[in-house]
Amino acid sequence: MLKTYSAVVVGLGVVGSATLWRLAQQQQGVLGLEARAPINLYGSSYGGSRIFRQAYWEGSDYLPLLAEADLGWRELQASCHRPLLHRSGGLFVGPIRSGVISGSVATAKAGNIAHQCLTAAEVEARFPVFRADEHMEAVFEKGAFTIAADDARLQMLNQAVAHGAEIRFGSTVQEITLVSDGLVLRLADGQQVRTQKLVLATGASLADALIPDLVGLLQPRSVPIYWCAFKPGVEHRFSNFPAFLYELEDGRLLYGTPQIDNAEPGIKIGFHNHQQSALDLGTQLEPVSDVQIAEMSACVDRIFPDLIAHPYASRKCVYTLTPDEAFILGESKELPGVFYVSACSGHGFKFAPALGGCLARAIAGQSLQVQVPAFSRQRFAH
Ligand SMILES: Cc1cc2nc3c(=O)[nH]c(=O)nc-3n(C[C@H](O)[C@H](O)[C@H](O)COP(=O)(O)OP(=O)(O)OC[C@H]3O[C@@H](n4cnc5c(N)ncnc54)[C@H](O)[C@@H]3O)c2cc1C
């Protein structure tokens, strides 16, 4: 006899983990399935740190989700003694009136998010490790924070289990079939499970055809990330180091996080919109090239003279892009009862508690089209 669940979450990156947590708070009989180990280098969610910010240059459509996510992160932190949220603040630097600056200010004003506008000279006075030319300006969001990413995601799973969820790692879903009284999942080891509802939070693998709804829409990309060490004797200058975005004159956008534990010393830095290449999901991630490392070193040398410009470590990670770089959430047309979510395009981690909440409410019957209309599949219908 097939084991039957009320809801199954497939893929336990940060979005699936948050969904499992929210579902387990809401109902009994919930299962999470993850193809790999709890911490691995293959999905998009893994690693030491992620940025949470609400003066969101990407637009004010995200404000309701950001508000719910902020509450969710606080709730998660309250459930755990380990520090998950590091109150670093967030500094967003760019050429005067550039997209990052004007977008951050516009969203901060629309959402009543506390922020300060700084001249280049004020940036260097307040954050002496940053260099900003006189044609730059900045927005500082005091309430932005740096999330201890792996720890936070594991705490979501702990909370899900504490509320009765079951979890299986090393468990790949290969096929979903609609049957008269729900859905049957076939796993790679030959086992099957039955469920009433399903959430697919499989990251870049959503581009593959477990459901046909998203075929051709999502583009998996590989993108490098780098770690740079402090020059000897100047570590103390980084005690006041915010998470940051830094837009260069040519539009390349850098992001980075401060050191929040000893496992990743120095700062983490990457390009958000540059050095990306198409990723074939069946292949291994390649090492970062010498040309890419040299390009990053030149940026670090210019912006952070107190860092050793040549990164001491680098590796490729996975981004998944939609055509408009916003998220996509919906219910499958072909397989009713299957909900999909991609917190894609390299900025979804911060939203996970809110996306998990939306999906749990969708499973309880509340329409996603009503909850998050901006992120519907319909926007690509043409
Ligand atoms: C280097 C980097 C830095 C980033 N920085 C930030 C940041 O500062 N702030 C921010 O908000 N966002 C950031 N992001 C984006 C954010 O991390 C992602 O949007 C988010 O992690 C996506 O999570 P996910 O759960 O949708 O996907 P994933 O984390 O990719 O999870 C999908 C999971 O599904 C599993 N899976 C796939 N297929 C199956 C199957 N058939 N059966 C079972 N399991 C399956 C995979 O093994 C994987 O674990 C960053 C991303 C990267 C790569």
CSV table of C-alpha atoms and ligand atoms in Angstrom, one decimal:
chain,number,residue,atom,x,y,z
A,1,MET,CA,0.0,0.0,0.0
A,2,LEU,CA,1.3,3.5,-0.9
A,3,LYS,CA,2.1,5.8,1.9
A,4,THR,CA,-0.2,8.8,1.6
A,5,TYR,CA,0.5,12.4,2.6
A,6,SER,CA,-1.6,15.5,2.7
A,7,ALA,CA,1.1,17.6,1.0
A,8,VAL,CA,4.6,16.9,-0.4
A,9,VAL,CA,7.3,19.5,-1.0
A,10,VAL,CA,9.9,18.5,-3.7
A,11,GLY,CA,13.3,20.2,-3.4
A,12,LEU,CA,14.6,21.5,-0.1
A,13,GLY,CA,16.6,24.5,-1.1
A,14,VAL,CA,15.5,27.6,0.9
A,15,VAL,CA,12.1,27.9,-0.8
A,16,GLY,CA,11.2,24.3,-0.3
A,17,SER,CA,12.5,24.3,3.2
A,18,ALA,CA,10.4,27.4,4.1
A,19,THR,CA,7.4,25.9,2.4
A,20,LEU,CA,7.8,22.7,4.4
A,21,TRP,CA,8.1,24.8,7.6
A,22,ARG,CA,4.9,26.8,6.9
A,23,LEU,CA,3.0,23.7,5.7
A,24,ALA,CA,3.9,21.7,8.8
A,25,GLN,CA,2.7,24.6,11.0
A,26,GLN,CA,-0.6,24.4,9.2
A,27,GLN,CA,-1.4,20.7,8.7
A,28,GLN,CA,-0.4,17.1,9.5
A,29,GLY,CA,0.9,14.5,7.0
A,30,VAL,CA,3.6,16.7,5.3
A,31,LEU,CA,6.6,15.2,3.5
A,32,GLY,CA,9.8,16.9,2.1
A,33,LEU,CA,11.8,15.2,-0.6
A,34,GLU,CA,15.3,16.4,-1.6
A,35,ALA,CA,17.5,14.7,-4.2
A,36,ARG,CA,20.8,15.6,-2.5
A,37,ALA,CA,22.2,16.0,1.0
A,38,PRO,CA,21.0,18.7,3.5
A,39,ILE,CA,24.0,20.9,2.5
A,40,ASN,CA,25.5,20.4,-1.0
A,41,LEU,CA,27.0,22.6,-3.7
A,42,TYR,CA,24.5,22.0,-6.4
A,43,GLY,CA,21.4,24.1,-5.8
A,44,SER,CA,21.2,27.9,-5.5
A,45,SER,CA,20.6,28.1,-1.7
A,46,TYR,CA,23.8,26.8,-0.3
A,47,GLY,CA,26.6,28.8,1.4
A,48,GLY,CA,27.3,30.9,4.4
A,49,SER,CA,25.5,34.2,3.7
A,50,ARG,CA,22.7,36.0,1.8
A,51,ILE,CA,21.5,39.6,1.9
A,52,PHE,CA,18.1,40.8,3.1
A,53,ARG,CA,17.1,44.3,2.1
A,54,GLN,CA,13.8,46.1,1.6
A,55,ALA,CA,14.8,49.4,-0.2
A,56,TYR,CA,14.4,47.1,-3.2
A,57,TRP,CA,15.8,48.7,-6.4
A,58,GLU,CA,14.1,45.9,-8.3
A,59,GLY,CA,10.7,47.5,-7.6
A,60,SER,CA,7.9,48.1,-5.2
A,61,ASP,CA,5.9,45.0,-6.4
A,62,TYR,CA,8.1,43.1,-3.9
A,63,LEU,CA,7.2,45.2,-0.9
A,64,PRO,CA,4.3,43.0,0.5
A,65,LEU,CA,6.4,39.8,0.2
A,66,LEU,CA,9.4,41.6,1.8
A,67,ALA,CA,7.3,42.7,4.8
A,68,GLU,CA,6.0,39.1,5.3
A,69,ALA,CA,9.5,37.7,4.8
A,70,ASP,CA,10.9,40.2,7.4
A,71,LEU,CA,8.4,38.9,10.0
A,72,GLY,CA,9.2,35.3,9.0
A,73,TRP,CA,13.0,35.7,9.5
A,74,ARG,CA,12.4,37.2,12.9
A,75,GLU,CA,10.1,34.3,13.8
A,76,LEU,CA,12.8,31.9,12.7
A,77,GLN,CA,15.4,33.7,14.7
A,78,ALA,CA,13.2,33.6,17.8
A,79,SER,CA,13.0,29.8,17.5
A,80,CYS,CA,16.8,29.3,17.6
A,81,HIS,CA,19.7,30.3,19.9
A,82,ARG,CA,22.3,30.4,17.1
A,83,PRO,CA,22.6,33.8,15.4
A,84,LEU,CA,20.8,33.5,12.0
A,85,LEU,CA,20.4,37.3,11.3
A,86,HIS,CA,23.4,39.6,11.4
A,87,ARG,CA,22.3,43.3,11.7
A,88,SER,CA,24.9,44.5,9.2
A,89,GLY,CA,22.8,47.1,7.4
A,90,GLY,CA,22.9,47.4,3.6
A,91,LEU,CA,24.8,50.0,1.5
A,92,PHE,CA,23.8,50.4,-2.1
A,93,VAL,CA,26.3,52.4,-4.2
A,94,GLY,CA,26.0,53.5,-7.8
A,95,PRO,CA,26.6,56.4,-10.2
A,96,ILE,CA,24.4,59.4,-9.4
A,97,ARG,CA,20.7,58.7,-10.4
A,98,SER,CA,21.6,55.1,-11.6
A,99,GLY,CA,19.1,52.3,-11.5
A,100,VAL,CA,20.3,50.9,-8.1
A,101,ILE,CA,20.1,54.3,-6.5
A,102,SER,CA,16.9,55.7,-7.9
A,103,GLY,CA,15.1,52.3,-7.6
A,104,SER,CA,16.2,51.8,-4.0
A,105,VAL,CA,15.0,55.3,-3.0
A,106,ALA,CA,11.7,54.9,-4.9
A,107,THR,CA,10.9,51.6,-3.2
A,108,ALA,CA,12.1,52.8,0.2
A,109,LYS,CA,9.7,55.8,-0.1
A,110,ALA,CA,6.8,53.7,-1.3
A,111,GLY,CA,7.3,51.2,1.5
A,112,ASN,CA,8.2,53.6,4.2
A,113,ILE,CA,11.5,51.8,4.6
A,114,ALA,CA,14.0,53.7,6.8
A,115,HIS,CA,17.0,54.8,4.6
A,116,GLN,CA,19.6,57.5,4.2
A,117,CYS,CA,21.0,59.0,1.0
A,118,LEU,CA,24.8,59.5,1.1
A,119,THR,CA,27.2,61.4,-1.1
A,120,ALA,CA,30.4,59.7,-2.2
A,121,ALA,CA,32.4,61.6,0.5
A,122,GLU,CA,29.9,60.5,3.1
A,123,VAL,CA,30.2,56.9,2.1
A,124,GLU,CA,34.0,57.0,2.5
A,125,ALA,CA,33.7,58.9,5.9
A,126,ARG,CA,31.1,56.5,7.3
A,127,PHE,CA,32.5,53.2,5.8
A,128,PRO,CA,36.2,53.9,5.4
A,129,VAL,CA,36.9,50.6,3.6
A,130,PHE,CA,34.8,51.6,0.6
A,131,ARG,CA,36.1,53.8,-2.2
A,132,ALA,CA,33.4,55.8,-4.1
A,133,ASP,CA,34.3,58.3,-6.9
A,134,GLU,CA,32.8,61.7,-6.7
A,135,HIS,CA,30.2,60.8,-9.4
A,136,MET,CA,28.8,58.1,-7.2
A,137,GLU,CA,26.2,58.3,-4.5
A,138,ALA,CA,24.6,55.7,-2.1
A,139,VAL,CA,21.6,54.6,-0.1
A,140,PHE,CA,22.1,53.1,3.3
A,141,GLU,CA,19.3,50.9,4.8
A,142,LYS,CA,20.0,50.4,8.4
A,143,GLY,CA,17.4,47.6,8.8
A,144,ALA,CA,19.0,45.4,6.1
A,145,PHE,CA,20.7,42.3,7.4
A,146,THR,CA,22.9,39.4,6.4
A,147,ILE,CA,21.4,35.9,6.8
A,148,ALA,CA,23.5,32.9,7.9
A,149,ALA,CA,22.1,31.0,4.9
A,150,ASP,CA,22.9,27.3,5.6
A,151,ASP,CA,22.1,27.7,9.3
A,152,ALA,CA,18.8,29.5,8.6
A,153,ARG,CA,17.7,26.9,6.1
A,154,LEU,CA,18.5,24.0,8.4
A,155,GLN,CA,16.5,25.8,11.2
A,156,MET,CA,13.5,25.9,8.8
A,157,LEU,CA,13.9,22.1,8.4
A,158,ASN,CA,14.3,21.7,12.2
A,159,GLN,CA,11.1,23.7,12.7
A,160,ALA,CA,9.2,21.6,10.1
A,161,VAL,CA,10.3,18.4,11.8
A,162,ALA,CA,9.3,19.8,15.2
A,163,HIS,CA,5.8,20.4,13.8
A,164,GLY,CA,5.5,16.8,12.5
A,165,ALA,CA,6.9,16.9,9.0
A,166,GLU,CA,8.8,13.9,7.6
A,167,ILE,CA,11.9,14.5,5.4
A,168,ARG,CA,13.8,12.3,3.1
A,169,PHE,CA,17.2,13.2,1.6
A,170,GLY,CA,18.8,11.4,-1.4
A,171,SER,CA,15.3,11.1,-2.8
A,172,THR,CA,14.8,12.2,-6.4
A,173,VAL,CA,11.3,12.6,-7.8
A,174,GLN,CA,11.2,11.3,-11.4
A,175,GLU,CA,7.6,11.4,-12.3
A,176,ILE,CA,4.3,12.9,-11.2
A,177,THR,CA,1.0,11.2,-12.2
A,178,LEU,CA,-2.5,12.5,-11.7
A,179,VAL,CA,-4.8,9.8,-10.3
A,180,SER,CA,-8.4,9.8,-9.4
A,181,ASP,CA,-7.8,10.8,-5.8
A,182,GLY,CA,-4.7,12.9,-5.9
A,183,LEU,CA,-1.1,12.6,-7.2
A,184,VAL,CA,1.4,9.7,-7.3
A,185,LEU,CA,5.1,10.4,-7.2
A,186,ARG,CA,7.6,7.9,-8.5
A,187,LEU,CA,11.0,8.2,-6.9
A,188,ALA,CA,14.4,7.2,-8.4
A,189,ASP,CA,14.7,4.2,-6.0
A,190,GLY,CA,11.5,2.8,-7.4
A,191,GLN,CA,9.3,3.8,-4.4
A,192,GLN,CA,6.1,5.7,-4.8
A,193,VAL,CA,4.2,8.0,-2.6
A,194,ARG,CA,0.7,9.4,-2.9
A,195,THR,CA,-0.3,13.0,-2.0
A,196,GLN,CA,-3.2,15.3,-2.3
A,197,LYS,CA,-1.1,18.4,-3.1
A,198,LEU,CA,2.5,19.0,-4.2
A,199,VAL,CA,4.9,21.9,-4.2
A,200,LEU,CA,7.7,21.8,-6.8
A,201,ALA,CA,10.6,23.9,-5.5
A,202,THR,CA,13.3,22.3,-7.6
A,203,GLY,CA,15.2,25.5,-8.5
A,204,ALA,CA,17.0,25.2,-11.8
A,205,SER,CA,15.5,21.8,-12.4
A,206,LEU,CA,12.1,23.4,-12.8
A,207,ALA,CA,13.4,24.1,-16.4
A,208,ASP,CA,13.2,20.3,-16.9
A,209,ALA,CA,9.9,18.7,-17.6
A,210,LEU,CA,8.5,17.2,-14.4
A,211,ILE,CA,5.6,19.5,-15.3
A,212,PRO,CA,5.2,21.0,-18.8
A,213,ASP,CA,4.0,24.4,-17.7
A,214,LEU,CA,7.5,26.1,-17.5
A,215,VAL,CA,9.3,24.4,-20.4
A,216,GLY,CA,11.3,26.9,-22.4
A,217,LEU,CA,10.8,29.7,-19.9
A,218,LEU,CA,13.5,29.3,-17.3
A,219,GLN,CA,17.2,29.6,-18.1
A,220,PRO,CA,19.7,28.0,-15.7
A,221,ARG,CA,23.0,29.9,-15.6
A,222,SER,CA,26.4,29.3,-13.9
A,223,VAL,CA,27.8,32.3,-12.1
A,224,PRO,CA,31.0,32.7,-10.1
A,225,ILE,CA,31.3,33.8,-6.5
A,226,TYR,CA,34.6,34.9,-4.8
A,227,TRP,CA,36.0,35.3,-1.3
A,228,CYS,CA,38.6,38.0,-0.6
A,229,ALA,CA,40.7,38.2,2.6
A,230,PHE,CA,41.6,41.3,4.6
A,231,LYS,CA,45.1,42.7,4.2
A,232,PRO,CA,47.2,41.9,7.3
A,233,GLY,CA,46.6,44.4,10.2
A,234,VAL,CA,43.4,46.0,8.9
A,235,GLU,CA,40.8,43.4,10.0
A,236,HIS,CA,39.4,45.9,12.5
A,237,ARG,CA,38.4,48.3,9.7
A,238,PHE,CA,35.8,45.7,8.6
A,239,SER,CA,34.0,45.6,11.9
A,240,ASN,CA,31.6,48.2,10.5
A,241,PHE,CA,31.0,46.5,7.1
A,242,PRO,CA,27.5,46.4,5.6
A,243,ALA,CA,26.1,44.0,3.1
A,244,PHE,CA,26.4,45.9,-0.2
A,245,LEU,CA,25.4,46.4,-3.8
A,246,TYR,CA,27.8,48.4,-6.0
A,247,GLU,CA,26.9,49.4,-9.5
A,248,LEU,CA,29.8,50.4,-11.7
A,249,GLU,CA,29.6,53.1,-14.5
A,250,ASP,CA,29.2,50.4,-17.2
A,251,GLY,CA,26.2,48.8,-15.4
A,252,ARG,CA,28.0,45.8,-13.9
A,253,LEU,CA,26.5,45.2,-10.5
A,254,LEU,CA,28.5,43.8,-7.7
A,255,TYR,CA,27.1,42.4,-4.4
A,256,GLY,CA,28.7,41.2,-1.2
A,257,THR,CA,28.4,40.2,2.4
A,258,PRO,CA,30.5,40.8,5.5
A,259,GLN,CA,32.2,38.0,7.3
A,260,ILE,CA,29.6,36.5,9.7
A,261,ASP,CA,31.5,33.5,10.9
A,262,ASN,CA,35.0,32.1,10.7
A,263,ALA,CA,34.2,29.5,8.1
A,264,GLU,CA,34.2,32.1,5.3
A,265,PRO,CA,36.9,34.7,6.4
A,266,GLY,CA,37.0,38.1,4.7
A,267,ILE,CA,34.2,39.2,2.4
A,268,LYS,CA,32.1,37.3,-0.2
A,269,ILE,CA,31.7,39.1,-3.5
A,270,GLY,CA,30.2,38.4,-6.9
A,271,PHE,CA,28.7,40.1,-10.0
A,272,HIS,CA,24.9,39.9,-10.0
A,273,ASN,CA,24.4,40.6,-13.8
A,274,HIS,CA,27.8,39.7,-15.3
A,275,GLN,CA,30.1,36.7,-15.9
A,276,GLN,CA,27.1,34.4,-16.3
A,277,SER,CA,27.0,31.5,-18.8
A,278,ALA,CA,24.3,29.1,-19.9
A,279,LEU,CA,24.2,25.9,-17.8
A,280,ASP,CA,23.4,22.5,-19.0
A,281,LEU,CA,21.8,20.8,-16.0
A,282,GLY,CA,23.3,17.5,-16.8
A,283,THR,CA,26.9,18.8,-16.5
A,284,GLN,CA,29.3,19.6,-13.7
A,285,LEU,CA,30.0,23.2,-12.8
A,286,GLU,CA,33.3,24.3,-14.2
A,287,PRO,CA,36.0,26.1,-12.2
A,288,VAL,CA,36.1,29.9,-12.4
A,289,SER,CA,38.4,31.0,-15.2
A,290,ASP,CA,41.6,33.1,-14.8
A,291,VAL,CA,40.1,35.8,-16.9
A,292,GLN,CA,37.0,36.0,-14.6
A,293,ILE,CA,39.2,36.1,-11.5
A,294,ALA,CA,41.4,38.9,-13.0
A,295,GLU,CA,38.3,40.9,-13.7
A,296,MET,CA,37.0,40.6,-10.2
A,297,SER,CA,40.5,41.3,-8.7
A,298,ALA,CA,40.5,44.6,-10.7
A,299,CYS,CA,37.1,45.6,-9.2
A,300,VAL,CA,38.2,44.7,-5.6
A,301,ASP,CA,41.4,46.6,-6.0
A,302,ARG,CA,39.5,49.7,-7.0
A,303,ILE,CA,36.6,49.5,-4.4
A,304,PHE,CA,38.3,47.9,-1.4
A,305,PRO,CA,42.0,48.8,-1.1
A,306,ASP,CA,42.1,47.1,2.3
A,307,LEU,CA,41.3,43.7,0.8
A,308,ILE,CA,43.8,41.4,-0.9
A,309,ALA,CA,42.5,41.9,-4.4
A,310,HIS,CA,43.2,38.4,-5.7
A,311,PRO,CA,40.4,36.1,-4.2
A,312,TYR,CA,41.6,33.3,-2.0
A,313,ALA,CA,38.7,31.1,-3.2
A,314,SER,CA,36.1,31.1,-5.9
A,315,ARG,CA,33.5,28.7,-7.3
A,316,LYS,CA,30.6,28.6,-9.7
A,317,CYS,CA,27.0,28.7,-8.4
A,318,VAL,CA,23.6,28.4,-10.1
A,319,TYR,CA,21.2,31.2,-11.0
A,320,THR,CA,17.9,30.5,-12.7
A,321,LEU,CA,16.5,33.3,-14.8
A,322,THR,CA,13.0,34.2,-16.0
A,323,PRO,CA,12.8,36.6,-18.9
A,324,ASP,CA,12.0,39.5,-16.6
A,325,GLU,CA,14.1,38.3,-13.7
A,326,ALA,CA,11.1,38.2,-11.4
A,327,PHE,CA,9.7,35.1,-9.6
A,328,ILE,CA,7.2,32.7,-10.9
A,329,LEU,CA,4.5,30.9,-8.8
A,330,GLY,CA,1.5,29.1,-9.9
A,331,GLU,CA,-0.5,25.9,-10.1
A,332,SER,CA,0.1,23.5,-13.0
A,333,LYS,CA,-2.6,23.5,-15.7
A,334,GLU,CA,-1.8,19.9,-16.7
A,335,LEU,CA,-1.5,18.6,-13.2
A,336,PRO,CA,-4.0,20.4,-10.9
A,337,GLY,CA,-2.8,20.2,-7.3
A,338,VAL,CA,0.8,20.7,-8.3
A,339,PHE,CA,2.1,24.1,-7.4
A,340,TYR,CA,5.4,25.4,-8.7
A,341,VAL,CA,7.7,28.1,-7.4
A,342,SER,CA,10.9,29.6,-8.6
A,343,ALA,CA,12.5,32.3,-6.4
A,344,CYS,CA,14.9,32.7,-9.2
A,345,SER,CA,17.1,35.3,-10.9
A,346,GLY,CA,19.6,35.5,-8.1
A,347,HIS,CA,17.6,37.4,-5.5
A,348,GLY,CA,15.1,35.0,-4.0
A,349,PHE,CA,16.7,33.8,-0.7
A,350,LYS,CA,15.4,36.7,1.3
A,351,PHE,CA,11.8,36.0,0.3
A,352,ALA,CA,11.7,32.4,1.3
A,353,PRO,CA,9.6,32.7,4.5
A,354,ALA,CA,7.0,34.7,2.5
A,355,LEU,CA,7.0,32.4,-0.5
A,356,GLY,CA,6.6,29.4,1.8
A,357,GLY,CA,3.6,31.2,3.5
A,358,CYS,CA,2.0,32.0,0.1
A,359,LEU,CA,2.3,28.3,-1.0
A,360,ALA,CA,1.0,27.0,2.3
A,361,ARG,CA,-2.0,29.3,2.0
A,362,ALA,CA,-2.4,28.2,-1.7
A,363,ILE,CA,-2.6,24.6,-0.5
A,364,ALA,CA,-5.2,25.6,2.0
A,365,GLY,CA,-7.2,27.1,-0.9
A,366,GLN,CA,-6.1,30.7,-1.2
A,367,SER,CA,-5.4,31.7,-4.8
A,368,LEU,CA,-1.8,32.5,-5.8
A,369,GLN,CA,-3.2,34.8,-8.5
A,370,VAL,CA,-4.8,36.8,-5.7
A,371,GLN,CA,-1.8,36.6,-3.3
A,372,VAL,CA,1.0,37.3,-5.8
A,373,PRO,CA,-0.5,38.5,-9.1
A,374,ALA,CA,2.8,40.0,-10.3
A,375,PHE,CA,4.5,36.6,-10.4
A,376,SER,CA,1.9,34.7,-12.4
A,377,ARG,CA,2.9,32.5,-15.4
A,378,GLN,CA,0.2,34.5,-17.3
A,379,ARG,CA,2.5,37.5,-17.7
A,380,PHE,CA,4.5,35.5,-20.3
A,381,ALA,CA,1.4,34.3,-22.1
A,382,HIS,CA,2.1,36.4,-25.2
B,1,LIG,C1,26.0,33.0,-5.3
B,1,LIG,C2,24.6,33.4,-5.0
B,1,LIG,C3,24.3,34.5,-4.2
B,1,LIG,C4,23.0,34.9,-3.9
B,1,LIG,N1,22.8,35.9,-3.1
B,1,LIG,C5,21.5,36.2,-2.7
B,1,LIG,C6,21.3,37.2,-1.7
B,1,LIG,O1,22.2,37.8,-1.2
B,1,LIG,N2,20.0,37.5,-1.4
B,1,LIG,C7,18.9,36.8,-1.9
B,1,LIG,O2,17.8,37.1,-1.6
B,1,LIG,N3,19.1,35.9,-2.9
B,1,LIG,C8,20.4,35.5,-3.3
B,1,LIG,N4,20.6,34.6,-4.2
B,1,LIG,C9,19.5,33.9,-4.8
B,1,LIG,C10,18.9,32.8,-3.9
B,1,LIG,O3,20.0,32.1,-3.2
B,1,LIG,C11,18.1,31.8,-4.8
B,1,LIG,O4,17.0,32.6,-5.4
B,1,LIG,C12,17.4,30.8,-3.9
B,1,LIG,O5,18.4,30.1,-3.1
B,1,LIG,C13,16.7,29.8,-4.8
B,1,LIG,O6,16.2,28.8,-3.9
B,1,LIG,P1,15.3,27.6,-4.4
B,1,LIG,O7,14.9,26.8,-3.2
B,1,LIG,O8,14.3,28.1,-5.4
B,1,LIG,O9,16.3,26.6,-5.3
B,1,LIG,P2,17.5,25.6,-5.0
B,1,LIG,O10,18.3,26.2,-3.8
B,1,LIG,O11,18.3,25.5,-6.2
B,1,LIG,O12,16.8,24.3,-4.5
B,1,LIG,C14,16.3,23.4,-5.3
B,1,LIG,C15,16.5,22.0,-4.7
B,1,LIG,O13,15.7,21.1,-5.4
B,1,LIG,C16,16.4,19.9,-5.4
B,1,LIG,N5,15.8,19.1,-6.5
B,1,LIG,C17,15.9,19.4,-7.9
B,1,LIG,N6,15.2,18.4,-8.6
B,1,LIG,C18,14.7,17.5,-7.7
B,1,LIG,C19,13.9,16.3,-7.8
B,1,LIG,N7,13.5,15.9,-9.0
B,1,LIG,N8,13.6,15.6,-6.7
B,1,LIG,C20,14.0,16.1,-5.5
B,1,LIG,N9,14.8,17.2,-5.3
B,1,LIG,C21,15.1,17.9,-6.4
B,1,LIG,C22,17.8,20.3,-5.7
B,1,LIG,O14,18.7,19.3,-5.3
B,1,LIG,C23,17.9,21.5,-4.8
B,1,LIG,O15,18.4,21.3,-3.5
B,1,LIG,C24,21.9,34.2,-4.5
B,1,LIG,C25,22.2,33.1,-5.3
B,1,LIG,C26,23.5,32.7,-5.6
B,1,LIG,C27,23.7,31.5,-6.4
